[in-house]
């Protein structure tokens, strides 16, 4: 790791030492939150609420679980999938353990915990039913430890903690208890450290928020007796002691000795939610924006003694001094998880951020020493068209980000002009606002005739991010359209009627029957939403923000084959063109 031989400490408590780079390595982005990060060799595994990974502008289905090369960012084919949020990951030998809210993983029934082959993603014979919400996993001493808000495992009472044998996978008799939620676990030697919002461990009074129990018996380690002032969200342990990311009035990163005495405490103006160590540096993540100059915060968490900008990321040396590492993330929640890959001198983070400094990097970022950056290799993709609108030529054209040749051209009538707005670290397209009359401004984005964008009877998914207010809804608005219902077949994403509910439409090339599935909920609330249509076999479904909101059965042989262009934002420029009237971004089509 590139670290200065000696740190110069300023009077403000800032250690002017080199750490990993402020600029993230090239890595996949994700369309939903990343809650957990783990690694095995050069492979990084992530879990969360996402449904797609994004590499070099191309999108790949990855339902809440994904893996990629830590050095290059190349997305792996590892794709077990889960049907709800993955909150925790742990790796042992050739197995990836996942826990969260799901009821299926790897295509099999797995109730909130699963074991997956680290190479293939196939589920193993490890199978248990967890009652409650797991939040944390840790491996050590021949066991997989689990913590959360848990009532039982396989019908056997477990009070927020449980353990499984790594050999054979059976539930063990390890039964320490807490009186409230466990958010974090850390295994070091014969100790299992617990962090959370609890006030009692093993029914012992004043054992609040951070304690250790014996890894074998579950007995309370009485020699470790810290006194954290707020709930503990994350833990890291090394030879120097225990590090806790804490909430509070503001938030804190606190270093403890093995007996629980405070070595140093660093305050922020928001919760610290993630923590890890690499060498002699402690890396902290959360939803703070400022690192406080003193350890004192006000009633609303503000730094009363002043501070320095550290947006969602910070690093601290072993004396508690803030280092000059400042990647500067964004978002409200910010960082949810952090780990280090010591063999690669890498710090990795997951969360809800979408930019790091001036770099678009959505929900996962990795930092290595300067000069260690490499470009990722994108896997083969069924993506046939993609547009993020983050750059445009002066003539109003948008290149096809899938690597194809389907350039969009802006076409306008009655004074409409191409307008852009900021979104997600880039730009989105603004379409003409609502207007009554035959000479209202109209605009569409259109390709040349594109027969290779026809799916035939194959699987197809297509979607976009839209922002539409209730006041912008009309009788019908086209978002994505390929073909017409009158001949050659059609697929279309539109927003229907005044309620603003998205719908997906398909018409076969040999029929005029229109198959439409409409979302049960609106997308016209003024916020950005990712809307998607999926056709697989006889199923046509509509999705909003990764959740299915409608389904319809269609004929298995329904095929779409036409020579029409791809059109965004309307049918064309004529009267009654079903003009879209909101903002549009991240349009994509995937076939096969």
Coordinates of C-alpha atoms in Angstrom, one line a residue, residues 285-574:
X285 CA -18.3 5.3 5.2
X286 CA -21.8 6.6 6.0
X287 CA -24.2 9.4 5.2
X288 CA -22.2 12.2 6.7
X289 CA -20.9 15.2 4.7
X290 CA -18.5 16.7 7.2
X291 CA -15.8 15.3 9.5
X292 CA -15.8 17.3 12.7
X293 CA -12.7 19.1 14.0
X294 CA -13.6 18.1 17.5
X295 CA -15.5 15.2 19.1
X296 CA -18.4 17.5 20.0
X297 CA -21.6 17.6 18.0
X298 CA -24.8 19.6 18.5
X299 CA -28.3 18.4 19.1
X300 CA -29.0 17.9 15.3
X301 CA -25.6 16.3 14.8
X302 CA -23.8 19.4 13.4
X303 CA -20.1 19.8 14.1
X304 CA -20.1 22.6 16.7
X305 CA -16.4 23.2 16.5
X306 CA -16.2 23.3 12.7
X307 CA -15.1 20.6 10.3
X308 CA -13.8 19.6 6.9
X309 CA -15.7 18.3 3.9
X310 CA -15.7 14.5 3.8
X311 CA -18.8 13.5 1.8
X312 CA -19.8 9.8 2.6
X313 CA -16.1 8.7 2.8
X314 CA -13.2 9.4 5.2
X315 CA -10.0 7.8 6.5
X316 CA -8.4 8.0 9.9
X317 CA -4.9 7.1 11.0
X318 CA -4.0 5.1 14.1
X319 CA -3.8 8.2 16.2
X320 CA -7.4 9.3 15.2
X321 CA -6.2 12.0 12.8
X322 CA -8.2 12.5 9.6
X323 CA -6.1 11.7 6.5
X324 CA -6.3 13.6 3.2
X325 CA -8.3 10.8 1.5
X326 CA -11.5 12.4 0.3
X327 CA -13.2 10.6 -2.7
X328 CA -16.4 12.7 -2.1
X329 CA -19.5 10.6 -2.8
X330 CA -23.1 11.7 -3.0
X331 CA -26.6 10.7 -2.0
X332 CA -28.5 10.6 1.3
X333 CA -27.8 7.1 2.6
X334 CA -24.3 7.1 1.1
X335 CA -22.1 4.1 2.0
X336 CA -23.6 1.0 3.5
X337 CA -20.7 -1.5 3.5
X338 CA -16.9 -1.5 3.2
X339 CA -14.2 -4.2 3.0
X340 CA -10.5 -4.3 2.2
X341 CA -8.8 -6.7 -0.2
X342 CA -5.3 -6.6 1.4
X343 CA -3.6 -8.7 -1.4
X344 CA -4.6 -6.0 -3.9
X345 CA -4.2 -3.0 -1.5
X346 CA -7.8 -2.3 -2.3
X347 CA -10.7 -0.7 -0.4
X348 CA -14.2 -1.5 -1.7
X349 CA -17.5 0.1 -0.8
X350 CA -21.2 -0.4 -1.6
X351 CA -24.2 1.8 -0.9
X352 CA -26.5 4.2 -2.6
X353 CA -24.1 6.8 -4.0
X354 CA -24.0 7.4 -7.8
X355 CA -21.0 9.6 -8.2
X356 CA -17.5 9.7 -6.7
X357 CA -16.0 13.2 -7.2
X358 CA -16.8 14.0 -10.8
X359 CA -16.9 10.3 -11.8
X360 CA -20.2 8.5 -12.3
X361 CA -19.9 5.3 -10.3
X362 CA -23.2 3.9 -9.1
X363 CA -23.5 2.0 -5.8
X364 CA -20.2 0.2 -5.8
X365 CA -16.7 1.7 -5.9
X366 CA -13.2 0.3 -5.4
X367 CA -10.0 2.3 -4.5
X368 CA -6.5 1.2 -5.2
X369 CA -3.1 3.0 -5.0
X370 CA -2.5 5.5 -7.7
X371 CA -1.4 3.9 -11.0
X372 CA -3.2 0.6 -10.3
X373 CA -6.3 1.4 -12.5
X374 CA -7.3 -1.0 -15.3
X375 CA -10.0 -1.0 -17.8
X376 CA -12.8 -3.6 -17.5
X377 CA -13.7 -6.1 -20.2
X378 CA -17.4 -6.2 -20.8
X379 CA -18.9 -9.7 -21.3
X380 CA -20.9 -10.6 -24.3
X381 CA -24.3 -8.9 -24.1
X382 CA -27.8 -9.4 -25.4
X383 CA -28.1 -5.6 -25.3
X384 CA -28.9 -4.4 -28.8
X385 CA -29.5 -0.7 -28.1
X386 CA -28.7 1.6 -25.2
X387 CA -28.8 5.4 -24.7
X388 CA -27.7 7.4 -21.6
X389 CA -27.9 10.8 -23.2
X390 CA -24.8 12.0 -21.4
X391 CA -23.3 13.4 -24.5
X392 CA -24.8 14.8 -27.7
X393 CA -23.4 16.2 -30.9
X394 CA -24.4 19.7 -32.0
X395 CA -26.8 18.2 -34.5
X396 CA -28.9 16.6 -31.8
X397 CA -27.8 12.9 -32.3
X398 CA -27.2 10.3 -29.6
X399 CA -24.9 7.4 -30.2
X400 CA -25.9 3.8 -29.4
X401 CA -24.1 2.8 -26.2
X402 CA -24.6 -0.9 -26.8
X403 CA -21.9 -0.8 -29.5
X404 CA -24.4 -1.0 -32.2
X405 CA -25.1 1.5 -35.0
X406 CA -28.6 2.6 -34.0
X407 CA -28.0 6.4 -33.7
X408 CA -30.9 8.4 -32.4
X409 CA -31.7 11.6 -34.3
X410 CA -33.8 14.4 -32.8
X411 CA -36.9 15.3 -34.9
X412 CA -39.0 18.3 -34.0
X413 CA -42.1 20.3 -35.2
X414 CA -43.9 23.5 -34.3
X415 CA -41.0 25.1 -32.5
X416 CA -40.0 22.2 -30.2
X417 CA -36.3 22.3 -29.1
X418 CA -34.0 19.6 -27.7
X419 CA -33.5 20.4 -24.0
X420 CA -31.5 18.5 -21.4
X421 CA -31.6 18.3 -17.6
X422 CA -29.1 16.9 -15.0
X423 CA -29.7 13.3 -13.8
X424 CA -27.5 10.7 -12.1
X425 CA -24.2 12.5 -12.7
X426 CA -25.1 12.9 -16.4
X427 CA -28.0 14.3 -18.5
X428 CA -31.5 13.3 -19.4
X429 CA -33.8 14.5 -22.3
X430 CA -36.7 16.9 -21.6
X431 CA -39.7 16.5 -23.9
X432 CA -42.2 19.3 -24.6
X433 CA -44.6 20.1 -21.8
X434 CA -48.4 19.5 -21.9
X435 CA -50.2 21.5 -24.6
X436 CA -53.6 21.5 -26.2
X437 CA -54.1 22.2 -29.9
X438 CA -53.0 21.0 -33.3
X439 CA -49.8 23.0 -33.4
X440 CA -48.3 22.1 -30.1
X441 CA -44.5 21.6 -30.0
X442 CA -43.6 17.9 -30.7
X443 CA -40.4 16.0 -30.5
X444 CA -39.3 12.4 -31.0
X445 CA -35.9 10.7 -31.0
X446 CA -35.7 8.2 -33.9
X447 CA -33.3 5.7 -35.5
X448 CA -33.2 4.7 -39.1
X449 CA -35.3 1.6 -40.0
X450 CA -34.0 -1.1 -37.7
X451 CA -35.1 -4.7 -38.6
X452 CA -32.3 -6.1 -36.3
X453 CA -34.1 -4.7 -33.3
X454 CA -36.9 -7.2 -33.8
X455 CA -37.1 -10.0 -31.3
X456 CA -39.2 -12.3 -33.3
X457 CA -40.5 -14.7 -30.7
X458 CA -37.4 -14.5 -28.5
X459 CA -37.1 -13.2 -25.0
X460 CA -37.0 -9.4 -24.9
X461 CA -36.6 -6.7 -22.2
X462 CA -36.7 -3.0 -22.7
X463 CA -37.0 -0.1 -20.4
X464 CA -36.1 3.5 -19.4
X465 CA -35.8 5.9 -16.5
X466 CA -38.6 8.4 -16.5
X467 CA -39.6 11.4 -14.5
X468 CA -43.2 12.5 -14.9
X469 CA -45.4 14.6 -12.7
X470 CA -49.2 14.0 -12.3
X471 CA -49.7 17.4 -14.0
X472 CA -47.8 16.1 -17.1
X473 CA -50.1 13.1 -17.7
X474 CA -52.4 12.9 -20.7
X475 CA -54.6 10.3 -22.4
X476 CA -51.5 8.3 -23.4
X477 CA -47.7 8.9 -23.8
X478 CA -45.3 6.7 -25.7
X479 CA -41.9 6.2 -24.2
X480 CA -40.4 3.4 -26.4
X481 CA -42.0 2.2 -29.6
X482 CA -40.9 -0.2 -32.4
X483 CA -43.5 -0.9 -35.1
X484 CA -47.2 -0.4 -35.3
X485 CA -50.3 -2.5 -34.4
X486 CA -51.5 -2.3 -38.0
X487 CA -48.9 -4.6 -39.5
X488 CA -45.5 -6.2 -38.8
X489 CA -45.9 -6.4 -35.1
X490 CA -45.0 -4.0 -32.3
X491 CA -43.4 -3.7 -28.9
X492 CA -44.0 -0.6 -26.9
X493 CA -43.6 1.0 -23.4
X494 CA -46.1 3.8 -22.7
X495 CA -47.6 5.7 -19.8
X496 CA -51.4 5.3 -19.8
X497 CA -54.1 7.9 -19.1
X498 CA -54.3 10.4 -16.3
X499 CA -53.3 8.0 -13.5
X500 CA -49.8 7.8 -15.1
X501 CA -49.6 4.0 -14.9
X502 CA -47.0 2.4 -17.3
X503 CA -48.0 -0.3 -19.6
X504 CA -46.2 -2.7 -22.0
X505 CA -47.7 -3.6 -25.3
X506 CA -46.9 -6.4 -27.8
X507 CA -48.6 -7.2 -31.1
X508 CA -47.6 -10.1 -33.3
X509 CA -46.6 -9.6 -36.9
X510 CA -49.4 -11.9 -38.1
X511 CA -52.2 -10.6 -36.0
X512 CA -53.8 -7.3 -35.0
X513 CA -54.6 -8.4 -31.4
X514 CA -53.1 -6.0 -28.9
X515 CA -51.7 -7.5 -25.7
X516 CA -51.2 -5.0 -23.0
X517 CA -50.2 -5.3 -19.3
X518 CA -50.7 -2.2 -17.1
X519 CA -48.9 -1.5 -13.9
X520 CA -51.0 -1.5 -10.8
X521 CA -49.2 1.6 -9.5
X522 CA -48.5 5.0 -11.0
X523 CA -45.1 6.4 -12.0
X524 CA -46.3 9.9 -12.4
X525 CA -45.3 11.3 -9.0
X526 CA -42.5 13.7 -10.0
X527 CA -39.7 11.3 -9.0
X528 CA -37.4 9.3 -11.2
X529 CA -38.5 5.7 -11.8
X530 CA -36.9 2.8 -13.7
X531 CA -39.7 1.2 -15.8
X532 CA -39.2 -2.1 -17.7
X533 CA -41.1 -4.4 -19.9
X534 CA -40.2 -8.1 -20.0
X535 CA -41.4 -10.8 -22.4
X536 CA -40.3 -14.4 -21.7
X537 CA -42.2 -17.2 -23.3
X538 CA -45.9 -16.6 -22.6
X539 CA -45.3 -14.0 -19.9
X540 CA -45.5 -10.2 -20.4
X541 CA -44.7 -8.2 -17.3
X542 CA -44.2 -4.6 -16.3
X543 CA -41.7 -3.5 -13.6
X544 CA -41.2 -0.3 -11.7
X545 CA -37.9 0.1 -9.8
X546 CA -37.1 -3.6 -9.8
X547 CA -40.6 -4.7 -8.6
X548 CA -43.1 -6.5 -10.8
X549 CA -46.3 -4.4 -10.9
X550 CA -48.3 -6.3 -13.5
X551 CA -48.4 -9.5 -15.6
X552 CA -50.3 -10.9 -18.6
X553 CA -50.2 -14.2 -20.6
X554 CA -49.5 -13.9 -24.3
X555 CA -49.2 -16.5 -27.1
X556 CA -46.0 -18.5 -27.0
X557 CA -45.5 -17.9 -30.8
X558 CA -46.1 -14.2 -30.8
X559 CA -43.4 -12.7 -33.0
X560 CA -42.5 -9.1 -33.8
X561 CA -40.9 -8.5 -37.1
X562 CA -41.0 -5.2 -38.9
X563 CA -38.8 -2.7 -40.7
X564 CA -39.8 0.3 -38.6
X565 CA -37.4 2.6 -36.8
X566 CA -37.1 2.7 -33.0
X567 CA -38.9 5.8 -31.8
X568 CA -38.7 7.4 -28.3
X569 CA -41.2 10.0 -27.0
X570 CA -44.1 9.5 -29.4
X571 CA -45.4 7.9 -32.5
X572 CA -44.1 10.6 -34.8
X573 CA -44.6 14.3 -35.4
X574 CA -48.2 14.3 -36.6

